[in-house]
CSV table of C-alpha atoms in Angstrom, one decimal:
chain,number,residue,atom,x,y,z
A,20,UNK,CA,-37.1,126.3,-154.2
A,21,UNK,CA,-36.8,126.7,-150.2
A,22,UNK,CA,-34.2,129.2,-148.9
A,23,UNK,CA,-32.2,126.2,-146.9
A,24,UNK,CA,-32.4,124.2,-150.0
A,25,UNK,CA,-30.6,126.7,-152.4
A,26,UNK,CA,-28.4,127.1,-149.4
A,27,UNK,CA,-27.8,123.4,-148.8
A,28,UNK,CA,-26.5,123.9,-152.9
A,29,UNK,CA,-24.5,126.7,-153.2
A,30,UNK,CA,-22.5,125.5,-149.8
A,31,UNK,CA,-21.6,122.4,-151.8
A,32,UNK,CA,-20.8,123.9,-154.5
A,33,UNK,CA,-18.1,126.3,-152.8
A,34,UNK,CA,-16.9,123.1,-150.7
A,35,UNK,CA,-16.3,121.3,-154.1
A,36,UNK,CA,-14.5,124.5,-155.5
A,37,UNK,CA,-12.4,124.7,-152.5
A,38,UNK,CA,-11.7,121.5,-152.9
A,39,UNK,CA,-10.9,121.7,-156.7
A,40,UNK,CA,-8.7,124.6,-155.7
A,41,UNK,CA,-6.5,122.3,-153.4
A,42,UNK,CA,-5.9,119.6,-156.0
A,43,UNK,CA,-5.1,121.8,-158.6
A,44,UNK,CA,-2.4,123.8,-156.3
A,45,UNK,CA,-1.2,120.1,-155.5
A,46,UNK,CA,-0.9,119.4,-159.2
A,47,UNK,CA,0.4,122.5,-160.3
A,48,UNK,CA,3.3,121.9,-157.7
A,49,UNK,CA,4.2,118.8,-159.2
A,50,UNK,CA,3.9,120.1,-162.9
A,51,UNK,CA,7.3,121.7,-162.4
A,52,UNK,CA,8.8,118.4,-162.2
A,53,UNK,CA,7.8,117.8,-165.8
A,54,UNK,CA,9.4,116.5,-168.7
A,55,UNK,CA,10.7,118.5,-171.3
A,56,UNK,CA,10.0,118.1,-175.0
A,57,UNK,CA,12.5,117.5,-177.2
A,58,UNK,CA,12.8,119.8,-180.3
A,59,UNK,CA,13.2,118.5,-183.8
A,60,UNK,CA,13.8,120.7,-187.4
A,61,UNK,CA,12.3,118.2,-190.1
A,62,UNK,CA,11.7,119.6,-193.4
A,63,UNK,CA,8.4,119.9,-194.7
A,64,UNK,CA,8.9,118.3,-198.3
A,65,UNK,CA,11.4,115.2,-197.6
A,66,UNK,CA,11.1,111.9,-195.5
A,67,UNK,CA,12.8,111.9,-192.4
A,68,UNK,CA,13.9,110.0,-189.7
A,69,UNK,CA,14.4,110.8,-185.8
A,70,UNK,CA,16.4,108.7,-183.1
A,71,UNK,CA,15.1,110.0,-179.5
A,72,UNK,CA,17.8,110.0,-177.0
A,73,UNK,CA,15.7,107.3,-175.4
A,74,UNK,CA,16.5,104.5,-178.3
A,75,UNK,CA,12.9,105.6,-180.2
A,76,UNK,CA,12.4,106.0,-183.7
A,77,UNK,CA,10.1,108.4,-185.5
A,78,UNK,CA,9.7,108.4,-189.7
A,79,UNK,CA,8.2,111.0,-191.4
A,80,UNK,CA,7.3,110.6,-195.2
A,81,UNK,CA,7.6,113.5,-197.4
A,82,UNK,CA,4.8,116.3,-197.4
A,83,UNK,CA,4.2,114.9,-193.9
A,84,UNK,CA,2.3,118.2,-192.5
A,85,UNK,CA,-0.7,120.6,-193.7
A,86,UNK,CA,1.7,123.6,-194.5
A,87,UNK,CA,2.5,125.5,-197.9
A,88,UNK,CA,5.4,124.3,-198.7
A,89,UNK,CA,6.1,126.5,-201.5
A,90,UNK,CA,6.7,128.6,-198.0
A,91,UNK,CA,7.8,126.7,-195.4
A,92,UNK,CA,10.3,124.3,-195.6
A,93,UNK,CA,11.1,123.2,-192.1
A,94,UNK,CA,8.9,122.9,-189.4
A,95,UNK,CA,9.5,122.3,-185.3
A,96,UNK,CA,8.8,118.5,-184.1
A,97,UNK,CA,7.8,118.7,-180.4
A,98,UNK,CA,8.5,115.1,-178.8
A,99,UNK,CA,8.6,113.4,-175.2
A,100,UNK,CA,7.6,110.1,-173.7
A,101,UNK,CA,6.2,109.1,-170.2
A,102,UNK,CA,7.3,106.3,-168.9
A,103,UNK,CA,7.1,105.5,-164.7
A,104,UNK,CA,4.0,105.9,-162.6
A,105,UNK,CA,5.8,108.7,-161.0
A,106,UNK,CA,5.7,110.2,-164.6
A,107,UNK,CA,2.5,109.5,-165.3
A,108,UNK,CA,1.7,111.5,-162.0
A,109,UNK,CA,3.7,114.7,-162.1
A,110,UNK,CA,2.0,115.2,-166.0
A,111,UNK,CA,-1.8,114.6,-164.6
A,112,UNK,CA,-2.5,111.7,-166.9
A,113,UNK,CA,-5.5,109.3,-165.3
A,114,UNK,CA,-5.4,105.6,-166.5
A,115,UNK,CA,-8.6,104.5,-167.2
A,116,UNK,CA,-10.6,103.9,-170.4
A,117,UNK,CA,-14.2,103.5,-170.7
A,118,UNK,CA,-15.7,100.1,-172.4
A,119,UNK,CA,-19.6,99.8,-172.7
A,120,UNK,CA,-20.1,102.1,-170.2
A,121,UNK,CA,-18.0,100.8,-167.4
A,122,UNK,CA,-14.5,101.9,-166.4
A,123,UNK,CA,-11.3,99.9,-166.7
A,124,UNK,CA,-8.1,100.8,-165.3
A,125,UNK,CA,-5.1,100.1,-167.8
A,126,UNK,CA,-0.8,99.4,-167.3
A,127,UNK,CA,1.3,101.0,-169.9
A,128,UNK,CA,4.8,100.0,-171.5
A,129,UNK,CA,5.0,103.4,-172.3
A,130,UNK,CA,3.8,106.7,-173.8
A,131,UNK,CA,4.9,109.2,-176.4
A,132,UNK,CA,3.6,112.9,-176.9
A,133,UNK,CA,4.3,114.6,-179.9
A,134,UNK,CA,3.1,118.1,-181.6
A,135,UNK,CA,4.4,120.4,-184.2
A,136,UNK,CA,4.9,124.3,-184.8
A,137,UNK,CA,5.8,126.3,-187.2
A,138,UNK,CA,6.8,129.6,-184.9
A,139,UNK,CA,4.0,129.6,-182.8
A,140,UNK,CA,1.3,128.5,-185.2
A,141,UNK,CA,0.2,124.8,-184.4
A,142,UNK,CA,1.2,122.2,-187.5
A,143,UNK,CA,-1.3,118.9,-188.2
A,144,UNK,CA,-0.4,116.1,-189.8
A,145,UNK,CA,-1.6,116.1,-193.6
A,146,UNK,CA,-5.1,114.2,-194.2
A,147,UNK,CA,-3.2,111.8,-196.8
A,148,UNK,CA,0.0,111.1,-194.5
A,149,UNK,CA,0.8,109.6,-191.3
A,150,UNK,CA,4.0,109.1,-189.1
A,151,UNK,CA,5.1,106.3,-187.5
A,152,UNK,CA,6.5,105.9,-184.2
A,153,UNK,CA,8.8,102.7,-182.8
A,154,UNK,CA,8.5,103.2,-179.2
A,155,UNK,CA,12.1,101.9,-177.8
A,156,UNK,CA,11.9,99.4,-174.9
A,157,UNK,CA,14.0,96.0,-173.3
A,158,UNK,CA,13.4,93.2,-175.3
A,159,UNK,CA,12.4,91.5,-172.1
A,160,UNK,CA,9.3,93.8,-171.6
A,161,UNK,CA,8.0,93.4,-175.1
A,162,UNK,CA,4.3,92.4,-174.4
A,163,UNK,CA,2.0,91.2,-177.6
A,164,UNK,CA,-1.2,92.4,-175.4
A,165,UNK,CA,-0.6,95.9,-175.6
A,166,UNK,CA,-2.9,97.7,-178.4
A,167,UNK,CA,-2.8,101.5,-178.9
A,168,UNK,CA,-4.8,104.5,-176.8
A,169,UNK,CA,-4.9,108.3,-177.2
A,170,UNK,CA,-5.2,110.5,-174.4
A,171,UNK,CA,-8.9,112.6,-173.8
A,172,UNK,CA,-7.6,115.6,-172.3
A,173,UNK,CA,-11.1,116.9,-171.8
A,174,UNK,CA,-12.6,113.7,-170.7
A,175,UNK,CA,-9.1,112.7,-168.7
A,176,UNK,CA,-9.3,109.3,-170.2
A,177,UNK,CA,-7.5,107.3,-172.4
A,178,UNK,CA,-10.0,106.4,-175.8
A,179,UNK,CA,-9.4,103.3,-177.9
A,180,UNK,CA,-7.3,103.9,-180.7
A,181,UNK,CA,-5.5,100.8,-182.1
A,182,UNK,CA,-5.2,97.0,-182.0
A,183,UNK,CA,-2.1,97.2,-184.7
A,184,UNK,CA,0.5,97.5,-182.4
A,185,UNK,CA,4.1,95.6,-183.8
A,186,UNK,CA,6.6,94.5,-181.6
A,187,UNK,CA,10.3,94.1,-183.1
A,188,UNK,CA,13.8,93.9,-183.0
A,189,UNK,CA,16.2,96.0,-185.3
A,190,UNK,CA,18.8,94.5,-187.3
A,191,UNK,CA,21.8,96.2,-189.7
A,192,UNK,CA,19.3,95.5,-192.6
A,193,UNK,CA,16.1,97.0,-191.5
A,194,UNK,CA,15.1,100.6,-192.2
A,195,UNK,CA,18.5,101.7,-193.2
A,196,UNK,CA,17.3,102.9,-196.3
A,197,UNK,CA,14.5,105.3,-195.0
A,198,UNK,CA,15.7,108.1,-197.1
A,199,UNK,CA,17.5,110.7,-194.8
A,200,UNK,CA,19.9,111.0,-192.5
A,201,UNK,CA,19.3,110.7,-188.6
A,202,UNK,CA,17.5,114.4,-187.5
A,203,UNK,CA,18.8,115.2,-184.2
A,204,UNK,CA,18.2,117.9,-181.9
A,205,UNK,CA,19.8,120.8,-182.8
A,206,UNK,CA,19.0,123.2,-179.6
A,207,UNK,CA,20.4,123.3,-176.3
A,208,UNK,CA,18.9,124.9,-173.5
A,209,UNK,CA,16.3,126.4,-175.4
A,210,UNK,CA,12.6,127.4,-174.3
A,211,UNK,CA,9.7,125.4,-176.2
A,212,UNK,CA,6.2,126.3,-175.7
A,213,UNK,CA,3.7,123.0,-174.6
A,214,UNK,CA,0.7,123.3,-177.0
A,215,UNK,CA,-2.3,123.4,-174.5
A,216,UNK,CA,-0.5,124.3,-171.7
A,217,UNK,CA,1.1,128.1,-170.0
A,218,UNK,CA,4.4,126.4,-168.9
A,219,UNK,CA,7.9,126.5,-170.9
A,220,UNK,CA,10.2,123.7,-170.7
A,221,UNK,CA,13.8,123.5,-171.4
A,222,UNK,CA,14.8,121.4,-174.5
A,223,UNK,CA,17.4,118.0,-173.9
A,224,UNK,CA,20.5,118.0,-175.7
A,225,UNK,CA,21.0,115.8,-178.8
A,226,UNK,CA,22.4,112.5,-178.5
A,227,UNK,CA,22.0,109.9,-181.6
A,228,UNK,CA,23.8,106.3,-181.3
A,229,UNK,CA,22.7,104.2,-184.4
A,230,UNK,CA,24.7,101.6,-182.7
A,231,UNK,CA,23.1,101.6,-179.4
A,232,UNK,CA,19.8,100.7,-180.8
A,233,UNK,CA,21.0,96.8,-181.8
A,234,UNK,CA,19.8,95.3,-178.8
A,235,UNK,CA,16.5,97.1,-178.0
A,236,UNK,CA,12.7,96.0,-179.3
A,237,UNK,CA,10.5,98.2,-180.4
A,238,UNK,CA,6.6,98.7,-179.8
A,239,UNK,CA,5.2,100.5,-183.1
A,240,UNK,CA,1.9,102.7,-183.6
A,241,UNK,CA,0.9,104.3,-187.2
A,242,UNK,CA,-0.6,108.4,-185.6
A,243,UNK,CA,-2.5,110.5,-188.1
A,244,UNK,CA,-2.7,113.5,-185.5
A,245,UNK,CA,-1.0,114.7,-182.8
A,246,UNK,CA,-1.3,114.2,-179.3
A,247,UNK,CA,-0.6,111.5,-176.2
A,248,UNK,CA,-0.6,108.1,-177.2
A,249,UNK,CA,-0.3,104.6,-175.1
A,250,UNK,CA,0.7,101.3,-175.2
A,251,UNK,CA,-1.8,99.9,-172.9
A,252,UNK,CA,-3.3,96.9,-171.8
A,253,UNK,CA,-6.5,96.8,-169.7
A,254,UNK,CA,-5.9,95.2,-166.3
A,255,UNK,CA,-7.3,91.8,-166.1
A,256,UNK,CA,-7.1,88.9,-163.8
A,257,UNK,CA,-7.4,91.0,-160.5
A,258,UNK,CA,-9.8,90.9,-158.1
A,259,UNK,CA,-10.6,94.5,-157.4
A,260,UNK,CA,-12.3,94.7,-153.9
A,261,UNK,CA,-14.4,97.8,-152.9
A,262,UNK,CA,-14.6,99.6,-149.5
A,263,UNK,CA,-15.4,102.8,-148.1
A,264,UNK,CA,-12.4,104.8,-146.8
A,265,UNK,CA,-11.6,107.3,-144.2
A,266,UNK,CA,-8.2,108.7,-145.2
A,267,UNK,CA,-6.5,111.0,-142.1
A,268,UNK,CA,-2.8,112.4,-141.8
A,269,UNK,CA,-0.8,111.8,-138.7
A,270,UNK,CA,-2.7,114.4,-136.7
A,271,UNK,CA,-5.6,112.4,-137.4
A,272,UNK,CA,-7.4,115.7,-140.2
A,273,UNK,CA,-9.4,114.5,-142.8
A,274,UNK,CA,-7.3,114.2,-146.2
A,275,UNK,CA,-8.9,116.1,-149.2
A,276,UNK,CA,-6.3,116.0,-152.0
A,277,UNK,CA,-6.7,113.4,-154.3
A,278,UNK,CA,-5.3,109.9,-152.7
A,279,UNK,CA,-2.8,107.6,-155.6
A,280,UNK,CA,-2.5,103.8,-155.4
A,281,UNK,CA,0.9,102.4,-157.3
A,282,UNK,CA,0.9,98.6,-157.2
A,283,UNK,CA,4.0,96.2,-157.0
A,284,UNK,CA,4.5,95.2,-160.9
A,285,UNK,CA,2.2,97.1,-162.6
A,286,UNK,CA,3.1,100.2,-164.6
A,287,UNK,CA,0.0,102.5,-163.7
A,288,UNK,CA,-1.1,104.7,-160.8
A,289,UNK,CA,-4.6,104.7,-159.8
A,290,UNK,CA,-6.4,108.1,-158.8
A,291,UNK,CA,-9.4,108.6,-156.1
A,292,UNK,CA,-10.7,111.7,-155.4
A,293,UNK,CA,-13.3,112.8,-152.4
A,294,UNK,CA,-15.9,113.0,-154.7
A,295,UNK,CA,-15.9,109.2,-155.7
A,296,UNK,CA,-14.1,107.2,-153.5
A,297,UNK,CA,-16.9,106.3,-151.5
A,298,UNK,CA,-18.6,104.6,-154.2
A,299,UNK,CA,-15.4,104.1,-156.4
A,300,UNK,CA,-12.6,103.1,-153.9
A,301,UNK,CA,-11.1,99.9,-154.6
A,302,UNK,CA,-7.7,97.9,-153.7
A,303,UNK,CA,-6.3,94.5,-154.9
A,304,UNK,CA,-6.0,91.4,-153.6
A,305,UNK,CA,-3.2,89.6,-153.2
A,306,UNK,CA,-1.1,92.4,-154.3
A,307,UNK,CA,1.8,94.9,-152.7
A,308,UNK,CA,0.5,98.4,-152.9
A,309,UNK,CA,1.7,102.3,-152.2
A,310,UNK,CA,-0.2,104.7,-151.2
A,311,UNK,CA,0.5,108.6,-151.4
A,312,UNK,CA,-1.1,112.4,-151.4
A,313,UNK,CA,-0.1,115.4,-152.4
A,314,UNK,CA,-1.1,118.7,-150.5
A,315,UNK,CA,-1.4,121.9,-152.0
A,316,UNK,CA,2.5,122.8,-150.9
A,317,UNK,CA,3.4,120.0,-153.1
A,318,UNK,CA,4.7,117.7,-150.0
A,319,UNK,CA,4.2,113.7,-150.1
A,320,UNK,CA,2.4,112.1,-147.6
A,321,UNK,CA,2.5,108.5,-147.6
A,322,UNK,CA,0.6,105.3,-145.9
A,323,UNK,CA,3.1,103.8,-143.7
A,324,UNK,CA,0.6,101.7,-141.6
A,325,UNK,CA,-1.3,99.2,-143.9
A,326,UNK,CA,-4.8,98.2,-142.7
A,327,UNK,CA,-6.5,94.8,-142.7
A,328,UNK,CA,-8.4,94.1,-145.9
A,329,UNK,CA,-11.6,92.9,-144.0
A,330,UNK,CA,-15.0,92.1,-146.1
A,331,UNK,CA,-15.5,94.3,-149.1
A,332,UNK,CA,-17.9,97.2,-148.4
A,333,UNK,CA,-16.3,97.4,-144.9
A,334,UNK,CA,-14.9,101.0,-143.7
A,335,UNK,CA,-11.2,101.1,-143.5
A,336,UNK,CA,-8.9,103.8,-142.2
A,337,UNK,CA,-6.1,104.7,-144.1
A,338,UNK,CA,-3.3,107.1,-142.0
A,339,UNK,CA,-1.0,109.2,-144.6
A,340,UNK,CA,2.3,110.4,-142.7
A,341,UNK,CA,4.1,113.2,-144.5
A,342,UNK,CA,7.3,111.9,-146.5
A,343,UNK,CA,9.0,114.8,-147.5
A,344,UNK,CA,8.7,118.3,-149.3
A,345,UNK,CA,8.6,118.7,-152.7
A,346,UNK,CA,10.7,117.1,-154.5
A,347,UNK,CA,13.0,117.9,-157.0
A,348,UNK,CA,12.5,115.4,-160.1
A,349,UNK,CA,10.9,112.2,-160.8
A,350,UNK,CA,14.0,110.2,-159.8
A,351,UNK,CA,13.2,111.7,-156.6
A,352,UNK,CA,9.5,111.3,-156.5
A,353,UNK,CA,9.7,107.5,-157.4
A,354,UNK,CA,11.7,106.8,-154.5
A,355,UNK,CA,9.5,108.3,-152.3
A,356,UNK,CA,6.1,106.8,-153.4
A,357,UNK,CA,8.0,103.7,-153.9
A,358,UNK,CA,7.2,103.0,-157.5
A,359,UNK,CA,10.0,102.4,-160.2
């Protein structure tokens, strides 16, 4: 191999660690703004039943977990859903799936991640049990398309799980006779360790309202491990158009961090990185779209000026205009990418 040719590569290969760098500083940034798990004490040897402060419902059958139970008795349920776009964005979760080789982009109606400890040894669910999660939700956003995904950290896609996803209402007679009373959190304020990851997060207070649940529906998926699971469906019926973008910030630099697309009545957010949107870049048709950055100090910088759609393949200029610093939570975030 020529001397400029090995050059030619290991220039690239800094320029795309560089640019790795910057995205993961952006990320990390917004990582702060995460969720926090909720923390459940469920015994080891009898069913139990879990009310999340969100309305959701989680059964455990007896012998649930892969422990000795002659020597453990309780174990520590880990648990905490996603939810918004803005959600899905702060915890670095890409919604696509892969079908026959060819990517699809999917819209949730929500997620749910859930692991368990015992100290600071990881738990699995035992090989002859499963647990069961109702996935709370307005009754006017039940949606009979949705089927069941789990999340491939490693791949940073969302696999195929289930079709069996049950949508349903709760009434006075159903499930009342589960076998155990309602586990609720029992910590306040207390520092949980995130399986996988090097951050701590503080626990929610309890809060349980059998009551409260009358009116909601329920989405339900049947796990057998632990992990990040979807309701998904993949997005059909739209007419995806590609072009080759040039995206600048309001001094008219070239943008390197990864650039988001939220769409008006979908519940996704769409990533494109330098790496592939030349060849990957798309937009839809006929529909209202936002479109944000994040730079390594963790500030949003948003498209203010929309472009033209012209003729697909076409270059198009995008200008993002800084928003605002950091912000604080996902309330806050939402606002400003202008997704619910």
């Amino acid at each position: 191999m020529r001397n400029s040719q090995l050059l030619n590569i290991v220039s690239f290969l800094v320029v795309m660690m560089l640019c790795s760098i910057s995205d993961l500083l952006a990320q990390n940034k917004l990582s702060n703004l995460k969720s926090p798990f909720s923390k459940y004490e469920v015994s080891t040897t009898e069913c139990s039943k879990i009310m999340h402060h969100s309305g959701s419902l989680i059964y455990i059958p007896s012998n649930a977990f892969s422990v000795d139970v002659s020597k453990i008795d309780v174990v520590t349920l880990l648990y905490r859903e996603v939810r918004t776009p803005s959600e899905m964005l702060i915890h670095n979760i890409n919604m696509t799936t892969q079908l026959m080789g060819k990517t699809y982009y999917l819209e949730s109606n929500g997620m749910f991640e859930m692991y368990c400890l015992n100290g600071e040894d990881t738990v699995q669910v035992h090989e002859d049990r499963s647990i069961v999660v109702r996935l709370a939700l307005p009754s006017k956003e039940v949606d009979v398309t949705m089927e069941g995904f789990r999340y491939n950290k490693e791949e940073g896609r969302w696999d195929s799980y289930t079709n069996r996803i049950q949508p349903l209402l709760l009434n006075d007679k159903d499930d009342d006779l589960w076998g155990s009373g309602i586990v609720q959190s029992n910590a306040e304020n207390v520092e949980v360790m995130e399986p996988g990851w090097d951050d701590e997060w503080v626990v929610d207070p309890a809060w349980a309202r059998q009551d409260s649940l009358r009116n909601l529906a329920f989405q339900t998926m049947e796990i057998f491990d632990f992990g990040l699971y979807n309701y998904d469906r993949i997005i059909n019926g739209e007419e995806f158009v590609p072009y080759i973008p040039q995206f600048v910030n309001q001094n008219n630099d070239s943008i390197k961090t990864d650039v988001y697309v939220v769409y008006e009545g979908l519940n996704t957010v769409i990533y494109f990185n330098e790496y592939n949107w030349a060849k990957d870049f798309t937009l839809m048709q006929n529909r209202k779209y936002s479109m944000f950055t994040v730079d390594e100090d963790g500030a949003i910088f948003k498209l203010n000026k929309y472009p033209e759609l012209t003729a697909a393949g076409s270059t198009l200029t995008f200008m993002l205009e800084k928003k605002a610093d950091l912000p604080k939570n996902a309330d806050e975030l939402s606002k400003l990418i202008g997704a619910r």
